[in-house]
Amino acid sequence: MQFQPCIIYKFGWDLIISGMWRYKKIILVGILLIGSILILTQCQQNNKTVAENTNVDFGQFAGSKSCIQCHQKICDSFTTTTHHLTSLAADLSNINGSTDSLHNSYYFSPSVYIKIEKKGDSLFQTAYSNGVKKISVPFHIVVGSGKRGQTFLFWNKNRLIQMPLTYFTETHEWTNSPGFSNSPVFNRPVTSRCLECHSTYFHKTSDTTVYPEEFSKTEIIYGVECERCHGPAAQHVTYHQQHPEQKTASYIINPGRLSRQQSLELCRLCHGGKLSKTQPSFTYKVGEPLKNYFNYEEGAPVVSETDVHGNQFGMMSASKCFINSNMTCNSCHSSHGNETGRKEIFSQRCMSCHSQQQNNFCKLKQVSENTVLKNNCIDCHMPELPSKAIMVLRQGEDIPTSAHMHTHFISVYKEIADSKLKSITAGH
Ligand code: HEC
Ligand code: HEC
Ligand code: HEC
Ligand code: HEC
Ligand code: HEC
Ligand code: HEC
Ligand code: HEC
């Protein structure tokens, strides 16, 4: 086997500004401006082209629009879910951040900033240094429903690059993207694993030896859609269109009939923290063992070392509720509607296992007596805690701000419960 010489890939328009200067500090430590060129080497093996999406093809998908004809009710309520909204082709209507002149910029220092600019029907992130425009890139793809935030991607030829500014919903402002250094960075490539968690399908066109990865701009299914959980469904649609008399389903997976393990693994694909993949992204098929696609350790993780972001499966699997019952994610979550914030509905689901009749109800006596508490088991037993993984740097601050997420380690949180009780008795 022969190796081709390494190809040097240049981001000609790359801009990296490194500076110790922070907005609030009075003494200027020094601004070092390097309009540097980042060089990535990319070695290609000559005669071994390994196609990424080997056993899943764009043509096997029908698209969610085609389901409406026969499953209208589910389709209607599904459009409100964060799964549906978690990635979209960007346009003016779905980018949440402000474009008005008071709130459309993020300053890394008084002379280095990024501004959100509108040209025609498109928005751009434009970097300025000492009043000089350095680089301007268009918003192409939105990632994130906006419940917590939105991150944006743009195409550079067939590569996808993450934009430097992220919209952070908790503080309603543009912030430096999580994990980015405190300077305008326009060269962070997006991986197929990122897309695998935030969409239904992206066709990767480059082989496994090429980095950054390359994707087709046309073979994309945005959002975590029907076919992500039910499998590609073109055959199901064609069959039932041709056989309207058939009332039992063909060529489709109903996760409601999977084993507990299979059902959990479907959600774990994206809600199980960092799994290292052993197969190309997008090839996992619902119902097949996740172990055939990823390497991970069996057993519940150490709770204190697990972040509330991204690993609901890990946190839940350490809980007594999970260990001592047949709990799955579907014990509390419905897949086709948006129940965000509906604490009374979730509390009902707790009470399907915990009730006074079964003698395993809440040990705190105030709860049995107070309907406000009874309708909200969540604030005390699954409180929102700060994430160490989703943190953004706000303008002028040195310490990143955390997003808050519900822990799935269901347990007794004494201090939180005490303060909840206090606020209830104080009439809040
Ligand atoms: C031409 C009609 C038709 C279209 C279009 C259609 N389905 Fe179905 N589907 C059916 C019928 C009929 C059934 C069986 C009765 C039922 O469960 O509603 C069914 C059942 C299902 C089931 C339950 C399977 C089971 O074993 O219980 C799922 C899941 C499903 N469809 C998903 C989809 C998805 C996803 C799409 C769009 C990509 C889709 N369907 C498009 C007709 C259709
Ligand atoms: C292909 C990846 C993927 C799969 C599979 C998946 N999810 Fe998600 N899920 C996501 C992403 C990404 C989000 C974040 C959406 C956002 O806000 O942008 C999310 C959000 C959620 C939310 C938050 C809803 C809210 O209130 O905002 C719940 C609950 C959830 N998923 C449950 C499940 C369950 C249960 C399963 C298994 C049946 C599952 N997910 C399977 C990727 C996935
Ligand atoms: C996050 C994963 C997920 C997504 C996305 C999803 N489903 Fe489901 N679906 C499930 C699960 C889990 C079940 C079984 C449990 C249940 O009934 O809620 C199910 C059950 C079904 C059923 C059979 C039971 C019923 O309620 O009739 C149909 C039909 C169906 N889904 C269609 C769809 C369609 C159409 C879409 C897209 C508009 C969709 N699903 C999106 C996970 C998902
Ligand atoms: C292993 C799966 C996984 C990967 C990989 C992943 N995410 Fe997520 N992401 C999630 C899940 C699940 C959520 C929502 C629940 C949570 O935070 O635990 C989420 C939340 C988000 C949100 C907040 C959405 C909202 O409004 O609530 C953004 C923005 C986001 N991800 C962007 C990205 C980007 C950009 C990448 C890749 C560069 C990425 N994520 C990689 C699973 C993933
Ligand atoms: C599928 C059934 C089921 C559901 C749903 C359920 N639990 Fe549990 N839970 C259990 C079982 C079983 C135990 C273990 C009891 C034991 O150890 O004796 C448990 C234990 C607990 C404990 C004790 C935990 C500890 O570490 O000591 C708390 C608190 C709790 N559950 C609260 C809740 C809350 C709040 C909800 C809803 C958000 C909920 N549970 C939903 C079955 C369930
Ligand atoms: C105001 C906060 C608060 C609310 C609301 C609340 N709990 Fe509790 N819960 C506690 C505290 C604190 C304890 C521990 C009490 C003790 O051990 O003396 C507890 C104990 C429990 C236990 C027993 C844990 C064990 O050690 O075995 C269960 C089960 C439980 N709660 C379930 C629920 C359910 C279900 C709801 C909703 C209907 C609920 N709780 C609402 C604070 C709360
Ligand atoms: C015992 C009930 C219960 C189970 C089981 C459960 N969840 Fe949740 N989940 C909740 C509650 C309650 C919330 C908070 C909902 C709200 O207020 O919007 C939540 C929120 C979420 C969110 C949004 C994050 C946030 O901070 O609001 C995601 C994502 C999620 N769950 C995924 C999962 C996944 C994946 C599983 C299975 C591994 C699962 N959940 C199992 C009760 C549960």
XYZ file of C-alpha atoms in Angstrom, residues 329-354 371-379 382:
36
model
C -36.648 7.178 29.780
C -40.205 6.572 28.560
C -41.378 6.091 32.175
C -41.360 9.897 32.364
C -40.887 11.279 28.839
C -43.268 11.116 25.920
C -41.550 11.226 22.554
C -44.023 13.162 20.455
C -44.913 16.270 22.445
C -43.246 19.116 24.286
C -43.723 18.814 28.041
C -40.949 21.203 29.057
C -41.616 22.694 32.497
C -44.819 20.684 33.079
C -43.758 19.639 36.580
C -47.203 18.437 37.596
C -47.215 15.920 34.708
C -43.785 14.619 35.640
C -44.794 14.433 39.313
C -47.783 12.282 38.311
C -45.287 9.907 36.735
C -43.288 9.748 39.988
C -46.528 8.902 41.766
C -47.200 5.959 39.450
C -44.454 4.258 41.489
C -44.487 6.303 44.726
C -50.686 20.220 46.956
C -48.095 22.708 45.681
C -45.337 20.397 46.932
C -47.163 17.295 45.800
C -47.359 18.701 42.271
C -43.661 19.363 42.181
C -41.472 16.462 43.258
C -38.961 17.711 40.666
C -37.559 20.857 42.344
C -34.266 16.373 40.409
